[in-house]
Short mmCIF file of C-alpha atoms in Angstrom, two decimals:
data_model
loop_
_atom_site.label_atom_id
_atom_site.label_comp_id
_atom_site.label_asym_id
_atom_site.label_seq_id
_atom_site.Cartn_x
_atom_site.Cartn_y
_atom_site.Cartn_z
CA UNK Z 648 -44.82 24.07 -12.86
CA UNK Z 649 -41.57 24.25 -11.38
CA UNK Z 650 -41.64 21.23 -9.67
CA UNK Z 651 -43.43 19.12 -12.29
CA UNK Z 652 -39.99 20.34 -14.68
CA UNK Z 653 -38.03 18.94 -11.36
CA UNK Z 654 -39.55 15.74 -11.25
CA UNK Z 655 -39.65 14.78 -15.18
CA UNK Z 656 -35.73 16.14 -15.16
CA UNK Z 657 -35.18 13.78 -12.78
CA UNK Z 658 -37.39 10.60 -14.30
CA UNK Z 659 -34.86 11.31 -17.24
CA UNK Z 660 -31.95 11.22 -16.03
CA UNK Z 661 -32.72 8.33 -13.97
CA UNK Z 662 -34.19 6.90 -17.15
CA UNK Z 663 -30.75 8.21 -18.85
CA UNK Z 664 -28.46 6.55 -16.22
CA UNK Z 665 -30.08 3.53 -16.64
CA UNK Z 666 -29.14 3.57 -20.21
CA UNK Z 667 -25.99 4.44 -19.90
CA UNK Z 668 -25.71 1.51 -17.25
CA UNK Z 669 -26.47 -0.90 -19.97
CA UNK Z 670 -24.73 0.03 -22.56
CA UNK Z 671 -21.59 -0.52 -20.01
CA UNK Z 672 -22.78 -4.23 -19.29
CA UNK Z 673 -23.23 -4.89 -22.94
CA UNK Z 674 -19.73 -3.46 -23.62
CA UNK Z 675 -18.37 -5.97 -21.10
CA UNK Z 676 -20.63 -9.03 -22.66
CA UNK Z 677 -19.52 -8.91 -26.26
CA UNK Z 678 -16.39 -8.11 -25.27
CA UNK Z 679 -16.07 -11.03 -22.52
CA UNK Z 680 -17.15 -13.24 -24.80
CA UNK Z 681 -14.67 -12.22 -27.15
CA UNK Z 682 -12.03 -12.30 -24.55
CA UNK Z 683 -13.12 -15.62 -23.41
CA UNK Z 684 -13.04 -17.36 -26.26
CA UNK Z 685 -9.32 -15.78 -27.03
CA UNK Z 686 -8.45 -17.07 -23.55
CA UNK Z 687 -9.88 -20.44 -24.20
CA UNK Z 688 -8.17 -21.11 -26.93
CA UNK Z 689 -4.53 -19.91 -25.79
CA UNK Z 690 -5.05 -21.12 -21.75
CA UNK Z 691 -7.12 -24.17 -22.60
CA UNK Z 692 -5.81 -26.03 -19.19
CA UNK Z 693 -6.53 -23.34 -16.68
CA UNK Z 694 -9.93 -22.06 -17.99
CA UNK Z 695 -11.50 -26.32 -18.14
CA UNK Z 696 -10.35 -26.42 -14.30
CA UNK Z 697 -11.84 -22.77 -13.51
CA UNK Z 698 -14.79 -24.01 -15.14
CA UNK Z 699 -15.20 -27.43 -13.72
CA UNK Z 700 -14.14 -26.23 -10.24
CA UNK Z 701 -16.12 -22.73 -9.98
CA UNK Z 702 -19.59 -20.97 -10.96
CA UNK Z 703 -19.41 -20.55 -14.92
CA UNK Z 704 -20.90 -17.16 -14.83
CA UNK Z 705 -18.21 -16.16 -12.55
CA UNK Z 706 -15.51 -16.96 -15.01
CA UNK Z 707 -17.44 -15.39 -17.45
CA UNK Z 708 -17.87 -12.42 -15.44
CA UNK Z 709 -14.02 -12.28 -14.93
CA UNK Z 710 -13.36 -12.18 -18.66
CA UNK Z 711 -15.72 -9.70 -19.21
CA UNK Z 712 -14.88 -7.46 -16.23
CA UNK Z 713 -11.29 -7.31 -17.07
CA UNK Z 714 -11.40 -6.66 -21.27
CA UNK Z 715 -14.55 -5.01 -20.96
CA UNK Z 716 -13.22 -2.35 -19.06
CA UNK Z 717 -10.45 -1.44 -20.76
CA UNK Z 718 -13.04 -0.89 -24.06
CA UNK Z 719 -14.95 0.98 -21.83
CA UNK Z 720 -12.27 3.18 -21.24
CA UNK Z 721 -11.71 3.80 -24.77
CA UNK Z 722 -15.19 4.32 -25.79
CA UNK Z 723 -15.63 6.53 -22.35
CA UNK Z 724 -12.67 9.04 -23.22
CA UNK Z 725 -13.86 8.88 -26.85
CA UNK Z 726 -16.84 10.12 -25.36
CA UNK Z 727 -16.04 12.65 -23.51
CA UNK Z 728 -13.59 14.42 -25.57
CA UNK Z 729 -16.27 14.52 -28.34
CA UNK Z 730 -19.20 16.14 -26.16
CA UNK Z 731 -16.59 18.47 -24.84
CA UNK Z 732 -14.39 19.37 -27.65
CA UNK Z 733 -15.56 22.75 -28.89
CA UNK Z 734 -16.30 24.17 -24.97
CA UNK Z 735 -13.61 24.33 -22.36
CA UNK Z 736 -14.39 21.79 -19.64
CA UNK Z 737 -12.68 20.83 -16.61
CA UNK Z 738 -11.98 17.29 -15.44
CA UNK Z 739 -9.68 17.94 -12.62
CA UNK Z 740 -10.40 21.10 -10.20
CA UNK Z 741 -7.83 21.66 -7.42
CA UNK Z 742 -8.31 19.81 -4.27
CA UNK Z 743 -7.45 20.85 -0.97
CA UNK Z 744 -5.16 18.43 1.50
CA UNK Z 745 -8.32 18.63 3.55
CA UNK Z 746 -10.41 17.05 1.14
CA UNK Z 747 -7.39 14.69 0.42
CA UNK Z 748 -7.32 13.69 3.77
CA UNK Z 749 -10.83 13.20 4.37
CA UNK Z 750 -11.33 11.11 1.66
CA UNK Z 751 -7.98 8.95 1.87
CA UNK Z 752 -9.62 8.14 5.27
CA UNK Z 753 -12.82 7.02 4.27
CA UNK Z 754 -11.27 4.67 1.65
CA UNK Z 755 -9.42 3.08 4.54
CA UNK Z 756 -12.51 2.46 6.57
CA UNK Z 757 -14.66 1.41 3.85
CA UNK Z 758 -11.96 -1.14 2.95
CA UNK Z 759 -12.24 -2.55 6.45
CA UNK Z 760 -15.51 -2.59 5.85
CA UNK Z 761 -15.66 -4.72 2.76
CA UNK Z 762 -13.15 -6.91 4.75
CA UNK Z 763 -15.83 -7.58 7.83
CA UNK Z 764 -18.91 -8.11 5.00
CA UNK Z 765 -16.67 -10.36 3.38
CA UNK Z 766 -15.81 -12.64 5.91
CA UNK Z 767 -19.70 -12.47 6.98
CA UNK Z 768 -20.70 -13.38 3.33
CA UNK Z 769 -20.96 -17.08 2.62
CA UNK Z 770 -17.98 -19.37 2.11
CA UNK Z 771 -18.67 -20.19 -1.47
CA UNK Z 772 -18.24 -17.01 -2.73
CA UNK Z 773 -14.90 -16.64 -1.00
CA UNK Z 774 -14.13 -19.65 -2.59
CA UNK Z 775 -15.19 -18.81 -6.04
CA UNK Z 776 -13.19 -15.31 -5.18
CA UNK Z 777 -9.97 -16.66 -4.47
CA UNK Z 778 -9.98 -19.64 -7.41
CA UNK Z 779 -10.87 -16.19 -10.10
CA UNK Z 780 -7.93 -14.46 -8.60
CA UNK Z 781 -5.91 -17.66 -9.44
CA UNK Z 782 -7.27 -17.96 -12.60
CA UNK Z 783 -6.60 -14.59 -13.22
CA UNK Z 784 -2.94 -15.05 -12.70
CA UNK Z 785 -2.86 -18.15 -15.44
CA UNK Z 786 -4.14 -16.14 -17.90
CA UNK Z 787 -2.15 -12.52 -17.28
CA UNK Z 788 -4.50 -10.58 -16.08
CA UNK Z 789 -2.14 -8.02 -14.44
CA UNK Z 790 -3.09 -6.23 -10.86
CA UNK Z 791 -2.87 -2.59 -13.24
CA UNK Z 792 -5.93 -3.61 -15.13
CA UNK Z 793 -7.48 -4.23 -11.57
CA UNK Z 794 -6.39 -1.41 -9.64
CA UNK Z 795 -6.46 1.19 -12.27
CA UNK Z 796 -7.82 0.25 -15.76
CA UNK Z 797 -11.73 -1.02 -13.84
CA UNK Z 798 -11.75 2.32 -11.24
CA UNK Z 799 -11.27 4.23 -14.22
CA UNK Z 800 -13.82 2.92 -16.46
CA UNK Z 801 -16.55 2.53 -13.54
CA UNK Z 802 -16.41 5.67 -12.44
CA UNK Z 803 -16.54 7.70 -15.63
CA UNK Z 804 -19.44 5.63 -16.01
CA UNK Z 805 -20.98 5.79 -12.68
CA UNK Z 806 -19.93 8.76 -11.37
CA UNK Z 807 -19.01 10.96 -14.11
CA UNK Z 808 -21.78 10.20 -17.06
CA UNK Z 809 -24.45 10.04 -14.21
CA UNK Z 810 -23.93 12.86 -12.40
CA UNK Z 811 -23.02 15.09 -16.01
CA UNK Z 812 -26.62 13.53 -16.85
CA UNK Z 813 -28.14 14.92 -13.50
CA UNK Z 814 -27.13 18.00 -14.31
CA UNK Z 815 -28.00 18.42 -17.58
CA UNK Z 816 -31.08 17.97 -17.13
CA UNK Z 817 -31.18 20.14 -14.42
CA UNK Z 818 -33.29 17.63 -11.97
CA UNK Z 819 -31.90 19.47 -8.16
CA UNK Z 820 -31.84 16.73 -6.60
CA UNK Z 821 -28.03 16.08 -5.27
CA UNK Z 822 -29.41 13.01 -3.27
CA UNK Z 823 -31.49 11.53 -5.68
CA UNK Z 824 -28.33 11.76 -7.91
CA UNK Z 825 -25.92 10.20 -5.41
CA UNK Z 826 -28.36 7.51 -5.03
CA UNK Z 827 -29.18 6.63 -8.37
CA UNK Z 828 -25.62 6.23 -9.08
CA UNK Z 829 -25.10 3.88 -6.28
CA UNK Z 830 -27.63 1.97 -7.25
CA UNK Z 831 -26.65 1.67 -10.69
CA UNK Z 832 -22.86 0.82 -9.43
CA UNK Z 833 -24.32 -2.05 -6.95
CA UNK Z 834 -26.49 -3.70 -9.65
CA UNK Z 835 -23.67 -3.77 -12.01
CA UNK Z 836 -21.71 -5.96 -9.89
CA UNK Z 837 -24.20 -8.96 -10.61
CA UNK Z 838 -23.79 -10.45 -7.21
CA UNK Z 839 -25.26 -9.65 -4.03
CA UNK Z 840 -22.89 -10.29 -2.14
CA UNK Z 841 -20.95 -7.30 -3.13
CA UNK Z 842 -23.96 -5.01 -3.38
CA UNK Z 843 -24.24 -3.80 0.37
CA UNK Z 844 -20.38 -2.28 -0.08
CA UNK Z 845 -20.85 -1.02 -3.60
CA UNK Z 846 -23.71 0.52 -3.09
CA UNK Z 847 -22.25 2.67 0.01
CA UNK Z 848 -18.86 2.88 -2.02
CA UNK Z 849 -20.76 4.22 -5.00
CA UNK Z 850 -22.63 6.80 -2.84
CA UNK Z 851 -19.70 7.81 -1.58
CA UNK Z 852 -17.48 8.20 -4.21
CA UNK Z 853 -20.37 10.02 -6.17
CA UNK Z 854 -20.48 12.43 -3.38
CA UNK Z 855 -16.91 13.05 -3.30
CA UNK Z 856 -17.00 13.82 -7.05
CA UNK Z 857 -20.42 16.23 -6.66
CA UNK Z 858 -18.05 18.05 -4.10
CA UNK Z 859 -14.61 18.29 -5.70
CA UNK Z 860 -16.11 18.39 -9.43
CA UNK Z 861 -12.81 16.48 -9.79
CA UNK Z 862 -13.01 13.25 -11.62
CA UNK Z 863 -9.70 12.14 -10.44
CA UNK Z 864 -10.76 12.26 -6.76
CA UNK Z 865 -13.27 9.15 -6.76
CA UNK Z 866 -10.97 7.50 -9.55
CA UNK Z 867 -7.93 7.84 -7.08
CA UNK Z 868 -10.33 6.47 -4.29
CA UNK Z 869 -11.57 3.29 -6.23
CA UNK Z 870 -7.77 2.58 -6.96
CA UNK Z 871 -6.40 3.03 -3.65
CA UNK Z 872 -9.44 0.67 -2.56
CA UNK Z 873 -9.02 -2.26 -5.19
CA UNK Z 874 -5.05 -1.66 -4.93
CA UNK Z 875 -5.17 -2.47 -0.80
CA UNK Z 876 -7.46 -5.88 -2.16
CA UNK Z 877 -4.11 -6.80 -4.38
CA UNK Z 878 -1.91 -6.19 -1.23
CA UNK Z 879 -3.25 -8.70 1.14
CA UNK Z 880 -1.21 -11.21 -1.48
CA UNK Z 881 1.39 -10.11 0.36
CA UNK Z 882 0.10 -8.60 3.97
CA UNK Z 883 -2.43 -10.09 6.35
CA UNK Z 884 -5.44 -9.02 6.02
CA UNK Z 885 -5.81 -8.66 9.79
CA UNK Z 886 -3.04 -6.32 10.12
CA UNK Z 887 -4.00 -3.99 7.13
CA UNK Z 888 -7.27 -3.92 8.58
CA UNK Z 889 -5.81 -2.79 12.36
CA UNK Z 890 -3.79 -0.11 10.32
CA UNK Z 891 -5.86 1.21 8.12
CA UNK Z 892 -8.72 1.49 11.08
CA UNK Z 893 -6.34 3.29 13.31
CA UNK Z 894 -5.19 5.62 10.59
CA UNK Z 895 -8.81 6.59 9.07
CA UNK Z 896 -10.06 7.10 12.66
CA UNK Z 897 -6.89 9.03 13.43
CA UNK Z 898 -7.35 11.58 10.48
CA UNK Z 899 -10.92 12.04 10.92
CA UNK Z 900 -10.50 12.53 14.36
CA UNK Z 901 -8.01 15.16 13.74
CA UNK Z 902 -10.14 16.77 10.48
CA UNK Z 903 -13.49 16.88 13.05
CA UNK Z 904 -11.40 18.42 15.92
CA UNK Z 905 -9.85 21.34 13.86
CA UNK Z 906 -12.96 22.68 12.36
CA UNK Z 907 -14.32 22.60 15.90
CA UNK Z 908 -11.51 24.92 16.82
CA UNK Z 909 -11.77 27.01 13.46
CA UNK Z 910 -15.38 27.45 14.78
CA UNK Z 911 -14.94 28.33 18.34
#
């Protein structure tokens, strides 16, 4: 009986997340297409040679990634204030500088990471990448709403509504939770060639949140990864890449070696 409860907690919140996953797409639709047409009609010139020189639904998608968000935002904190305004919650337990450490280093690696799939993925989406990000530029789409305003958004979605869903419906499975959300996280890219990296940077940043019960901590992780994207404007790739490998390495190495000592 127990495990029948188990397995149609889980179907639900699965079912739940999925929901939840789709009402943050159509947030970014209507509200793309709002934003598009705004842009369109005040950066006529830039947006007829993004168009005529790069996939239409990527445009689109840029439009709708970067006002989407920030409505998502709204409606998120909306959200949760409302289901948690007559009980005490909290959003942001203390965090040790171990767990700090640990998971400024696996944001590092996981950006080198992205940086090797990236170069394996096929030209054209490189392409397409770096004429967005110029297009972006025309039309004032600041590096905040990129490096702060999107973590923010996709992780109270991803990581914070799913895994509140999870446990609300009491389904005990931790895995099946971290999983779901990285799923969810990889499909709402809309591209595969960003789905092998999101879907091991949604796993773990949902584990870092199951662990720290600190919304801030995969928030802070997603920023410091999108904000290292904005900095190879200005520093080669290669060399961020050779630093940030040496320094994740370095402070795992050390992390692994002291709690062999602690043990011994």
């Amino acid at each position: 009986m127990k495990q029948n409860k188990n397995i149609q907690g889980t179907a639900l919140a699965v079912v739940l997340s999925c929901s939840v996953t789709l009402g943050f797409v159509i947030t970014q639709i209507v509200f793309g297409l709002i934003f598009t047409t705004v842009c369109t009609l005040k950066y006529p010139a830039a947006i007829a040679d993004a168009l005529k020189n790069t996939d239409k639904s990527a445009v689109f998608s840029l439009m709708a990634s970067f006002f989407g968000v920030f409505m998502t935002d709204v409606m998120a904190v909306f959200v949760i204030w409302l289901a948690n305004r007559k009980k005490k919650t909290e959003l942001f337990n203390p965090v040790n500088n171990k767990t700090i450490l640990t998971f400024t280093a696996v944001t590092m690696l996981l950006w080198v990471f992205n940086c090797f799939w990236s170069a394996a993925i096929p030209q054209t989406w490189g392409e397409d990448a770096r004429r967005l990000t110029e297009l972006a530029s025309k039309i004032n789409i600041t590096a905040f709403m990129l490096c702060f305003l999107s973590p923010l958004a996709e992780e109270l979605t991803f990581r914070y509504a799913v895994v509140k869903i999870f446990k609300h419906f009491k389904s005990g499975s931790t895995v099946f939770c971290i999983i779901t959300s990285a799923v969810l996280f990889a499909i709402a890219h809309g591209n595969i060639a960003q789905a092998v990296p999101a879907v091991i940077m949604g796993g773990l940043f949902a584990y870092f949140y199951i662990k720290t019960d600190n919304i801030a901590v995969p928030v802070a992780m997603h920023a410091f990864f999108n904000t290292s994207g904005e900095l190879t404007q200005f520093i080669p790739t290669v060399g961020m890449c050779g630093v940030y490998g040496v320094i994740g390495m370095l402070i795992l190495i050390t992390l692994l070696t002291a709690k062999r000592r602690h043990k011994q």
